[in-house]
Amino acid sequence: MGHTGTDADVIVAGAGPTGLMLACELRLAGADVVVVERLAERTGESRAGGIHSRTLEVLDQRGILDRFLAEGEPQPVGHFSGLYLEFDESESRHPYPLMILQSAVERLLEERAVELGVRIRRSAAVSGIRQDAQTVTVELETGGEGGARLSARYLVGCDGGRSTVRKLAGIGFPGTEATMTALIGDVELPDLPEDYVWVRRTPGGDYSAIAFEPGWYRVITSEYDRVADRDEPATFEQLRESLIRVAGTDFGMRAPRWVSRFNDAARQAAEYRRGRVLLAGDAAHIHFPAGGQGLNMGVQDAVNLGWKLASVVLGRAPEELLDTYHAERHPVGERVLHNTRAQAALARPGAATDALREVFGSLMVFDDVNRVLRHMLTALDVRYPVGGDHPMEGRRVFDADLKTDAGVTGVYPLLHAARPVLFDLRGGGEVAAAAAGWADRVDLVEARSEDESWPVPPVGEVPAPAALLVRPDGHVAWAADSVGAAEAAALRTALATWFGPARRD
């Protein structure tokens, strides 16, 4: 039972990467959560095939990255609409994307959720929502068992692009319609003459054949100005025929594991929150999957929302904190829709696009252009509007080496508990005194930076701060290069804004 006489503090609809990551974050913070999933079991489908730097950092912040590294393979390059991007090892401990199937990501996150005590209820499809001033009640269709009803303080729809939760909550989903159709499937290609094919453009469209596992290929075909009915099932024969149209052969395609379809429709929820209902992941935004940003954005939605929602349901912060979720994440979603529309335009067949790609590719050899595009895709440059003018404020914190009384550690191991951490890197007592009223909610770490400067994309290297307040999602809420009366006052304001009023003894 939840803390308010409900069935849970939070109901999460959808057991994909976003829903599972959100459930983990809520449990780490002490909230009671139940995940409801309409499917009886995982499908094994893996539309997403990689994790970018910022998501790798998020997993590292929680101490579970090793599980993913053990099953994935780092890739030394990325791409923007099939044009190669280079990465900078100085910007992150995890500068390269990790090739890993979505099915593995879901399995690992579900294992972690179960370890933390998350309840997962399958064969449970949301069919109705009713909310009042205190709770939200969710009606479920449970197949042969009949219906069921659960209540909670909040409901989060992580139930995909066709989100039932979004529709029942009456949240608009404006955007642009599809102009092309892509098919995707995992198959054997015995006659493929190369090790792999990467975005080969032809007059009819483009295709890729990527080897994720020995003997198995991820085949993707894209055909433009052909829009399939969204409810029409995708079949192996359709994928085979599409590959023949685009590539001129099917390369002996056989033994499909699964086949699916996607397009370049781009839509975003008008509101990420309506009352006690919130949205995250594909329920909040859909787009052309160029650059592999979708799964990553969903996981980062979850990490932004999780600590805030837990703080509210557990009475640590006022409900207004939830409004910052839309304020911070909606612009991030807008930017991804914008850049994927651009990538889709760059991928279209034809002489005009060929010329545009050649010019665009010639620009990408310049470091500044490469930097802007890689930051855009990896989300390393995301800055939330937290107030203040220090270059670190609002940005994700770098995993800098710190020397403590216990030895040398990185910043990220100190974030494993998903609690806010206040780092005092110069000493003197001013930081501890200013934050004394929040000692029950904020961990104080006294340390020294091992480096004189820290990388802050896209700003560059900045001097190591005297002190900084890091939210549970790894973003800096306050930072200062010295701590006097003005800085101490700004710190108290940041603490109250993000973690509730000071405790009165």
Coordinates of C-alpha atoms in Angstrom, one line a residue:
M1 CA 0.0 0.0 0.0
G2 CA 1.1 3.6 -0.6
H3 CA 1.7 6.2 2.0
T4 CA -1.7 7.8 1.6
G5 CA -4.0 4.7 1.8
T6 CA -3.7 4.3 -2.0
D7 CA -2.4 1.3 -3.8
A8 CA 0.8 3.1 -4.6
D9 CA 2.4 6.5 -4.4
V10 CA 2.9 6.4 -8.2
I11 CA 1.5 4.2 -11.0
V12 CA 3.8 4.0 -14.1
A13 CA 2.0 2.9 -17.3
G14 CA 4.5 1.1 -19.6
A15 CA 7.4 -1.2 -18.9
G16 CA 9.7 0.0 -21.6
P17 CA 13.1 1.7 -20.8
T18 CA 11.5 5.0 -19.8
G19 CA 8.9 3.4 -17.4
L20 CA 11.4 1.0 -15.9
M21 CA 14.0 3.8 -15.3
L22 CA 11.4 6.0 -13.8
A23 CA 10.3 3.2 -11.5
C24 CA 13.9 2.7 -10.4
E25 CA 14.3 6.4 -9.6
L26 CA 11.1 6.5 -7.6
R27 CA 12.1 3.5 -5.5
L28 CA 15.6 4.8 -4.9
A29 CA 14.0 7.9 -3.4
G30 CA 11.7 5.9 -1.2
A31 CA 8.4 6.1 -3.1
D32 CA 6.1 3.1 -3.6
V33 CA 5.5 2.4 -7.3
V34 CA 3.7 -0.1 -9.4
V35 CA 4.3 -0.5 -13.1
V36 CA 1.4 -1.7 -15.3
E37 CA 2.1 -3.1 -18.7
R38 CA -0.5 -4.1 -21.3
L39 CA 1.8 -6.9 -22.8
A40 CA 2.0 -10.3 -21.1
E41 CA 5.8 -10.4 -21.7
R42 CA 8.6 -8.5 -23.4
T43 CA 8.4 -8.8 -27.2
G44 CA 12.1 -9.1 -27.9
E45 CA 11.8 -6.3 -30.4
S46 CA 14.7 -3.8 -30.4
R47 CA 13.9 -0.7 -32.3
A48 CA 16.6 1.3 -30.4
G49 CA 20.1 0.0 -30.7
G50 CA 22.3 2.3 -28.8
I51 CA 22.9 4.5 -25.8
H52 CA 24.6 7.9 -26.0
S53 CA 27.1 9.6 -23.7
R54 CA 24.6 11.4 -21.4
T55 CA 22.5 8.3 -20.8
L56 CA 25.7 6.3 -20.1
E57 CA 26.6 8.9 -17.5
V58 CA 23.1 8.7 -16.0
L59 CA 23.5 4.9 -15.6
D60 CA 27.0 5.5 -14.1
Q61 CA 25.4 8.0 -11.6
R62 CA 23.3 5.1 -10.4
G63 CA 26.1 2.6 -10.2
I64 CA 24.6 0.2 -12.8
L65 CA 26.6 1.1 -15.9
D66 CA 28.8 -2.0 -15.8
R67 CA 25.8 -4.2 -16.5
F68 CA 25.2 -2.4 -19.8
L69 CA 28.9 -2.2 -20.8
A70 CA 29.1 -6.0 -20.3
E71 CA 26.4 -6.5 -23.0
G72 CA 27.2 -3.7 -25.4
E73 CA 30.0 -2.6 -27.7
P74 CA 31.3 1.0 -27.8
Q75 CA 31.3 2.6 -31.2
P76 CA 34.1 5.1 -32.0
V77 CA 31.9 7.3 -34.2
G78 CA 28.4 8.5 -34.4
H79 CA 26.4 10.1 -37.3
F80 CA 24.1 12.9 -38.3
S81 CA 21.8 11.7 -41.0
G82 CA 24.4 9.0 -41.9
L83 CA 27.3 11.5 -42.0
Y84 CA 29.9 10.5 -39.5
L85 CA 30.6 12.4 -36.3
E86 CA 33.6 12.3 -34.1
F87 CA 33.6 12.4 -30.3
D88 CA 35.9 14.1 -27.8
E89 CA 37.3 11.9 -25.0
S90 CA 37.9 14.9 -22.8
E91 CA 34.2 15.8 -22.5
S92 CA 33.0 12.6 -20.7
R93 CA 34.3 9.4 -19.2
H94 CA 31.9 7.8 -21.7
P95 CA 32.4 9.7 -24.9
Y96 CA 31.4 7.0 -27.3
P97 CA 27.9 5.6 -28.0
L98 CA 27.3 2.0 -26.8
M99 CA 25.7 -0.3 -29.3
I100 CA 23.2 -2.4 -27.3
L101 CA 19.8 -3.7 -28.2
Q102 CA 16.7 -2.2 -26.6
S103 CA 15.7 -5.7 -25.5
A104 CA 18.8 -5.9 -23.4
V105 CA 18.3 -2.5 -22.0
E106 CA 14.8 -3.4 -20.9
R107 CA 15.9 -6.7 -19.4
L108 CA 18.7 -5.0 -17.4
L109 CA 16.4 -2.2 -16.2
E110 CA 13.7 -4.7 -15.2
E111 CA 16.2 -6.7 -13.2
R112 CA 17.3 -3.5 -11.4
A113 CA 13.6 -2.5 -10.8
V114 CA 12.9 -5.9 -9.2
E115 CA 16.0 -5.6 -7.0
L116 CA 14.7 -2.3 -5.7
G117 CA 11.2 -3.6 -4.9
V118 CA 9.2 -2.3 -7.9
R119 CA 6.0 -4.2 -8.5
I120 CA 5.4 -5.0 -12.2
R121 CA 2.0 -6.0 -13.3
R122 CA 1.7 -7.4 -16.8
S123 CA -1.3 -8.0 -19.0
A124 CA -2.8 -4.8 -17.5
A125 CA -3.9 -2.2 -20.0
V126 CA -5.0 1.2 -18.9
S127 CA -8.6 1.8 -19.9
G128 CA -9.8 4.7 -17.8
I129 CA -8.5 7.5 -15.6
R130 CA -10.2 9.6 -13.0
Q131 CA -8.4 12.1 -10.8
D132 CA -9.5 14.4 -8.0
A133 CA -7.7 16.7 -5.6
Q134 CA -5.8 13.9 -3.8
T135 CA -5.6 10.9 -6.0
V136 CA -5.8 9.4 -9.5
T137 CA -7.7 6.2 -10.1
V138 CA -6.7 3.9 -13.0
E139 CA -9.0 1.4 -14.6
L140 CA -7.2 -1.7 -16.0
E141 CA -8.2 -4.3 -18.5
T142 CA -6.6 -7.6 -17.4
G143 CA -7.6 -10.1 -20.0
G144 CA -9.1 -13.3 -18.7
E145 CA -9.0 -11.9 -15.2
G146 CA -11.5 -9.2 -16.0
G147 CA -10.9 -5.6 -14.9
A148 CA -9.1 -4.1 -12.0
R149 CA -8.7 -0.7 -10.4
L150 CA -5.7 0.9 -8.8
S151 CA -5.3 4.3 -7.1
A152 CA -2.2 6.4 -6.5
R153 CA -1.1 10.0 -5.9
Y154 CA 0.1 10.3 -9.5
L155 CA 0.1 8.4 -12.8
V156 CA 2.9 8.7 -15.3
G157 CA 2.2 7.6 -18.9
C158 CA 5.3 5.9 -20.3
D159 CA 3.1 3.9 -22.7
G160 CA 4.6 4.8 -26.1
G161 CA 3.7 7.0 -29.0
R162 CA 0.1 5.9 -29.1
S163 CA -0.2 6.5 -25.4
T164 CA -3.6 5.7 -23.9
V165 CA -2.7 7.7 -20.8
R166 CA -2.1 10.8 -22.9
K167 CA -5.4 10.4 -24.8
L168 CA -7.5 9.7 -21.6
A169 CA -5.9 12.8 -20.0
G170 CA -7.0 14.9 -22.9
I171 CA -3.5 16.1 -23.7
G172 CA -2.9 17.4 -27.2
F173 CA -0.2 15.9 -29.4
P174 CA 0.5 18.4 -32.2
G175 CA 3.1 18.0 -34.8
T176 CA 3.8 17.0 -38.4
E177 CA 2.5 14.0 -40.4
A178 CA 4.6 11.2 -41.9
T179 CA 6.1 11.7 -45.4
M180 CA 7.9 8.4 -45.7
T181 CA 7.9 4.8 -44.5
A182 CA 10.7 2.8 -43.1
L183 CA 10.7 -0.9 -42.3
I184 CA 13.1 -2.6 -39.8
G185 CA 13.7 -6.2 -38.9
D186 CA 16.3 -8.6 -37.5
V187 CA 17.1 -11.2 -40.2
E188 CA 19.8 -13.4 -41.7
L189 CA 21.4 -12.1 -44.9
P190 CA 23.6 -15.0 -46.2
D191 CA 24.3 -13.3 -49.6
L192 CA 25.4 -9.9 -48.2
P193 CA 28.8 -9.3 -49.8
E194 CA 30.0 -6.9 -47.1
D195 CA 30.4 -7.0 -43.4
Y196 CA 27.7 -4.3 -43.1
V197 CA 26.0 -1.6 -45.0
W198 CA 25.6 1.9 -43.5
V199 CA 22.9 4.2 -44.9
R200 CA 23.4 3.4 -48.6
R201 CA 21.4 5.9 -50.6
T202 CA 19.7 4.9 -53.9
P203 CA 17.2 6.6 -56.2
G204 CA 14.4 4.8 -54.4
G205 CA 15.4 5.5 -50.9
D206 CA 18.1 4.1 -48.6
Y207 CA 19.0 0.9 -46.7
S208 CA 21.3 -0.3 -43.9
A209 CA 22.3 -3.8 -42.8
I210 CA 24.0 -3.7 -39.4
A211 CA 25.5 -6.7 -37.7
F212 CA 24.4 -6.6 -34.1
E213 CA 25.0 -10.2 -33.4
P214 CA 27.0 -12.9 -35.3
G215 CA 25.0 -14.0 -38.3
W216 CA 22.1 -11.6 -37.6
Y217 CA 21.6 -8.2 -39.3
R218 CA 19.4 -5.2 -38.4
V219 CA 17.9 -4.4 -41.9
I220 CA 16.4 -0.9 -42.3
T221 CA 14.8 0.3 -45.5
S222 CA 13.5 3.9 -46.1
E223 CA 11.2 4.8 -49.0
Y224 CA 10.1 8.4 -49.4
D225 CA 6.7 9.7 -50.4
R226 CA 5.2 6.2 -49.5
V227 CA 3.2 6.4 -46.3
A228 CA 1.8 3.1 -45.0
D229 CA -1.4 2.9 -43.0
R230 CA -0.4 3.1 -39.4
D231 CA -2.6 0.2 -38.4
E232 CA -1.3 -2.1 -41.2
P233 CA 0.8 -4.9 -39.8
A234 CA 4.5 -4.9 -40.9
T235 CA 5.5 -8.3 -42.5
F236 CA 8.7 -10.0 -43.5
E237 CA 7.5 -10.1 -47.1
Q238 CA 7.1 -6.3 -47.0
L239 CA 10.6 -5.8 -45.7
R240 CA 12.0 -8.2 -48.4
E241 CA 10.1 -6.4 -51.2
S242 CA 11.2 -3.0 -49.9
L243 CA 14.9 -4.1 -49.8
I244 CA 14.6 -5.4 -53.4
R245 CA 13.1 -2.0 -54.5
V246 CA 15.8 0.0 -52.8
A247 CA 18.9 -2.3 -53.1
G248 CA 17.9 -4.3 -56.2
T249 CA 18.2 -7.6 -54.2
D250 CA 17.1 -9.2 -50.9
F251 CA 20.6 -10.7 -50.2
G252 CA 19.0 -14.0 -49.5
M253 CA 17.0 -12.6 -46.6
R254 CA 15.6 -15.3 -44.3
A255 CA 14.6 -16.3 -40.7
P256 CA 13.1 -13.0 -39.5
R257 CA 13.0 -12.6 -35.7
W258 CA 10.7 -9.6 -35.9
V259 CA 9.7 -6.8 -38.3
S260 CA 8.3 -3.4 -37.5
R261 CA 7.7 -0.1 -39.2
F262 CA 8.3 3.6 -38.4
N263 CA 8.1 6.9 -40.2
D264 CA 9.1 10.6 -39.9
A265 CA 6.0 11.8 -38.1
A266 CA 7.0 14.3 -35.4
R267 CA 4.7 15.1 -32.5
Q268 CA 5.1 16.4 -29.0
A269 CA 2.7 16.6 -26.1
A270 CA 1.4 20.1 -25.5
E271 CA 1.7 19.5 -21.8
Y272 CA 3.9 17.0 -19.9
R273 CA 1.7 17.3 -16.9
R274 CA -2.1 17.7 -16.4
G275 CA -3.0 17.6 -12.8
R276 CA -2.0 14.2 -11.4
V277 CA -1.1 12.7 -14.8
L278 CA 2.3 13.2 -16.3
L279 CA 4.0 11.9 -19.5
A280 CA 7.5 10.7 -20.3
G281 CA 9.3 9.0 -23.2
D282 CA 7.5 8.3 -26.5
A283 CA 4.2 9.2 -24.8
A284 CA 5.5 12.8 -24.7
H285 CA 7.3 12.9 -28.0
I286 CA 7.7 10.9 -31.2
H287 CA 10.1 11.6 -34.1
F288 CA 12.2 10.1 -36.9
P289 CA 14.7 7.9 -35.1
A290 CA 17.7 9.6 -36.7
G291 CA 20.8 9.6 -34.5
G292 CA 19.4 7.2 -32.0
Q293 CA 18.0 9.8 -29.6
G294 CA 14.6 8.4 -28.6
L295 CA 15.4 5.9 -26.0
N296 CA 18.0 8.2 -24.5
M297 CA 15.6 11.1 -24.3
G298 CA 13.1 8.9 -22.5
V299 CA 15.5 7.7 -19.9
Q300 CA 16.6 11.3 -19.3
D301 CA 12.9 12.3 -18.9
A302 CA 12.6 9.6 -16.3
V303 CA 15.7 10.8 -14.4
N304 CA 14.5 14.4 -14.4
L305 CA 11.0 13.5 -13.2
G306 CA 11.8 10.7 -10.8
W307 CA 13.4 12.6 -7.9
K308 CA 10.9 15.5 -8.2
L309 CA 7.9 13.2 -8.1
A310 CA 9.2 11.3 -5.2
S311 CA 10.0 14.5 -3.3
V312 CA 6.4 15.7 -3.7
V313 CA 4.7 12.4 -2.8
L314 CA 6.9 12.0 0.2
G315 CA 6.2 15.5 1.4
R316 CA 9.8 16.8 1.0
A317 CA 8.9 19.5 -1.5
P318 CA 5.8 21.4 -2.7
E319 CA 3.7 20.3 -5.6
E320 CA 5.0 23.2 -7.7
L321 CA 8.2 21.4 -8.2
L322 CA 6.5 19.2 -10.7
D323 CA 6.0 22.2 -13.0
T324 CA 9.7 22.3 -13.6
Y325 CA 9.5 18.9 -15.3
H326 CA 7.7 20.4 -18.3
A327 CA 9.7 23.6 -18.2
E328 CA 13.0 21.7 -18.4
R329 CA 12.2 18.7 -20.6
H330 CA 9.7 20.1 -23.2
P331 CA 12.4 22.3 -24.8
V332 CA 14.8 19.3 -24.9
G333 CA 12.1 17.4 -26.8
E334 CA 11.5 20.3 -29.1
R335 CA 15.1 20.4 -30.1
V336 CA 15.2 16.7 -30.8
L337 CA 12.1 17.0 -33.1
H338 CA 13.9 19.9 -34.8
N339 CA 17.1 18.1 -35.5
T340 CA 15.5 14.8 -36.6
R341 CA 13.3 16.7 -39.1
A342 CA 16.6 18.1 -40.4
Q343 CA 18.1 14.7 -40.6
A344 CA 15.1 13.3 -42.4
A345 CA 15.3 16.1 -44.9
L346 CA 19.0 15.3 -45.5
A347 CA 18.2 11.7 -46.1
R348 CA 15.7 12.1 -49.0
P349 CA 16.8 10.8 -52.4
G350 CA 17.5 13.1 -55.3
A351 CA 20.2 15.3 -56.9
A352 CA 19.3 18.4 -54.7
T353 CA 19.7 16.4 -51.5
D354 CA 22.9 14.8 -52.8
A355 CA 24.4 18.3 -53.3
L356 CA 23.1 19.4 -49.9
R357 CA 24.7 16.4 -48.2
E358 CA 28.0 17.0 -49.9
V359 CA 28.1 20.6 -48.7
F360 CA 26.9 19.6 -45.2
G361 CA 29.5 16.9 -45.0
S362 CA 32.3 19.3 -46.0
L363 CA 31.3 21.5 -43.1
M364 CA 31.4 18.6 -40.6
V365 CA 35.2 18.4 -40.9
F366 CA 35.4 21.6 -38.9
D367 CA 35.7 21.0 -35.2
D368 CA 33.1 23.7 -34.2
V369 CA 30.5 22.1 -36.5
N370 CA 31.3 18.6 -35.3
R371 CA 31.1 19.8 -31.7
V372 CA 27.6 21.4 -32.0
L373 CA 26.2 18.3 -33.7
R374 CA 27.6 15.8 -31.3
H375 CA 26.5 17.8 -28.3
M376 CA 23.0 18.0 -29.8
L377 CA 22.8 14.2 -30.3
T378 CA 24.4 13.2 -27.0
A379 CA 22.6 15.8 -24.9
L380 CA 25.9 16.7 -23.1
D381 CA 25.1 20.4 -23.6
V382 CA 21.6 20.4 -22.1
R383 CA 21.2 23.4 -19.7
Y384 CA 18.1 23.7 -17.6
P385 CA 16.8 27.2 -16.5
V386 CA 17.7 26.9 -12.8
G387 CA 18.7 30.6 -12.4
G388 CA 22.2 32.0 -11.6
D389 CA 25.0 32.9 -14.0
H390 CA 27.7 30.4 -13.1
P391 CA 28.6 28.5 -16.3
M392 CA 28.0 25.2 -14.5
E393 CA 24.5 26.0 -13.3
G394 CA 21.8 24.1 -15.0
R395 CA 24.3 21.8 -16.8
R396 CA 25.1 18.2 -16.1
V397 CA 28.1 17.8 -13.7
F398 CA 31.3 16.2 -15.0
D399 CA 32.5 13.1 -13.2
A400 CA 35.5 14.9 -11.8
D401 CA 38.1 13.2 -9.5
L402 CA 37.8 14.4 -5.9
K403 CA 40.1 13.8 -3.0
T404 CA 38.2 13.1 0.2
D405 CA 39.3 11.8 3.7
A406 CA 38.4 8.3 2.4
G407 CA 40.5 8.6 -0.7
V408 CA 40.0 9.6 -4.3
T409 CA 36.5 9.2 -5.9
G410 CA 34.6 10.5 -8.8
V411 CA 31.5 12.7 -8.5
Y412 CA 29.2 10.0 -9.9
P413 CA 29.8 7.3 -7.2
L414 CA 28.5 9.9 -4.7
L415 CA 25.2 10.1 -6.7
H416 CA 24.4 6.4 -6.5
A417 CA 21.7 6.9 -3.9
A418 CA 19.8 9.4 -6.1
R419 CA 20.0 12.1 -3.3
P420 CA 21.1 15.7 -3.8
V421 CA 24.7 16.3 -2.9
L422 CA 26.4 19.6 -1.8
F423 CA 30.1 19.6 -2.6
D424 CA 32.4 21.8 -0.5
L425 CA 35.7 21.9 -2.4
R426 CA 37.5 24.6 -0.5
G427 CA 36.5 24.2 3.1
G428 CA 36.0 26.9 5.7
G429 CA 32.6 26.0 7.0
E430 CA 30.5 28.6 5.1
V431 CA 28.9 26.0 2.9
A432 CA 27.9 23.7 5.8
A433 CA 26.5 26.6 7.8
A434 CA 24.4 27.8 4.9
A435 CA 22.9 24.4 4.3
A436 CA 22.4 23.3 7.9
G437 CA 18.6 23.4 7.5
W438 CA 18.7 20.8 4.8
A439 CA 21.0 18.3 6.4
D440 CA 18.2 15.7 6.5
R441 CA 17.7 15.9 2.7
V442 CA 21.0 16.9 1.2
D443 CA 24.3 15.0 1.6
L444 CA 27.4 17.2 2.3
V445 CA 30.7 16.1 0.8
E446 CA 33.9 17.9 1.7
A447 CA 36.6 17.3 -0.8
R448 CA 39.3 18.8 -3.1
S449 CA 39.2 18.7 -6.9
E450 CA 42.1 16.8 -8.3
D451 CA 41.9 19.0 -11.5
E452 CA 42.2 22.7 -11.8
S453 CA 39.5 22.8 -14.5
W454 CA 36.4 20.8 -15.4
P455 CA 34.9 20.3 -19.0
V456 CA 31.5 21.9 -19.4
P457 CA 30.1 21.4 -22.9
P458 CA 29.7 23.6 -24.9
V459 CA 31.5 26.2 -22.8
G460 CA 34.8 24.4 -22.7
E461 CA 37.1 24.1 -19.7
V462 CA 36.1 26.2 -16.6
P463 CA 37.9 26.5 -13.3
A464 CA 37.0 23.9 -10.7
P465 CA 34.3 25.5 -8.5
A466 CA 34.7 26.3 -4.8
A467 CA 31.3 24.6 -4.1
L468 CA 28.4 23.2 -6.1
L469 CA 24.9 21.7 -5.4
V470 CA 24.1 18.7 -7.6
R471 CA 20.5 17.5 -8.0
P472 CA 19.8 13.8 -8.0
D473 CA 19.6 13.9 -11.8
G474 CA 23.2 15.1 -12.0
H475 CA 22.4 18.7 -13.0
V476 CA 24.0 21.6 -11.1
A477 CA 21.5 23.6 -9.1
W478 CA 24.0 26.1 -7.8
A479 CA 27.8 26.7 -8.1
A480 CA 30.2 29.3 -6.9
D481 CA 33.9 30.1 -7.3
S482 CA 34.0 31.5 -3.8
V483 CA 31.6 31.4 -0.9
G484 CA 30.7 34.7 0.8
A485 CA 27.5 36.1 2.1
A486 CA 25.9 36.6 -1.3
E487 CA 26.8 33.1 -2.5
A488 CA 25.5 31.6 0.8
A489 CA 22.2 33.4 0.3
A490 CA 22.0 32.1 -3.3
L491 CA 22.7 28.6 -2.1
R492 CA 19.9 28.8 0.5
T493 CA 17.6 29.9 -2.3
A494 CA 18.6 27.0 -4.5
L495 CA 18.1 24.5 -1.6
A496 CA 14.7 25.8 -0.9
T497 CA 13.7 25.9 -4.5
W498 CA 14.6 22.3 -5.3
F499 CA 14.4 20.5 -2.0
G500 CA 11.8 22.3 0.1
P501 CA 12.0 24.7 3.0
A502 CA 14.7 24.5 5.7
R503 CA 14.0 22.3 8.6
R504 CA 13.0 24.1 11.8
D505 CA 14.6 22.6 14.9

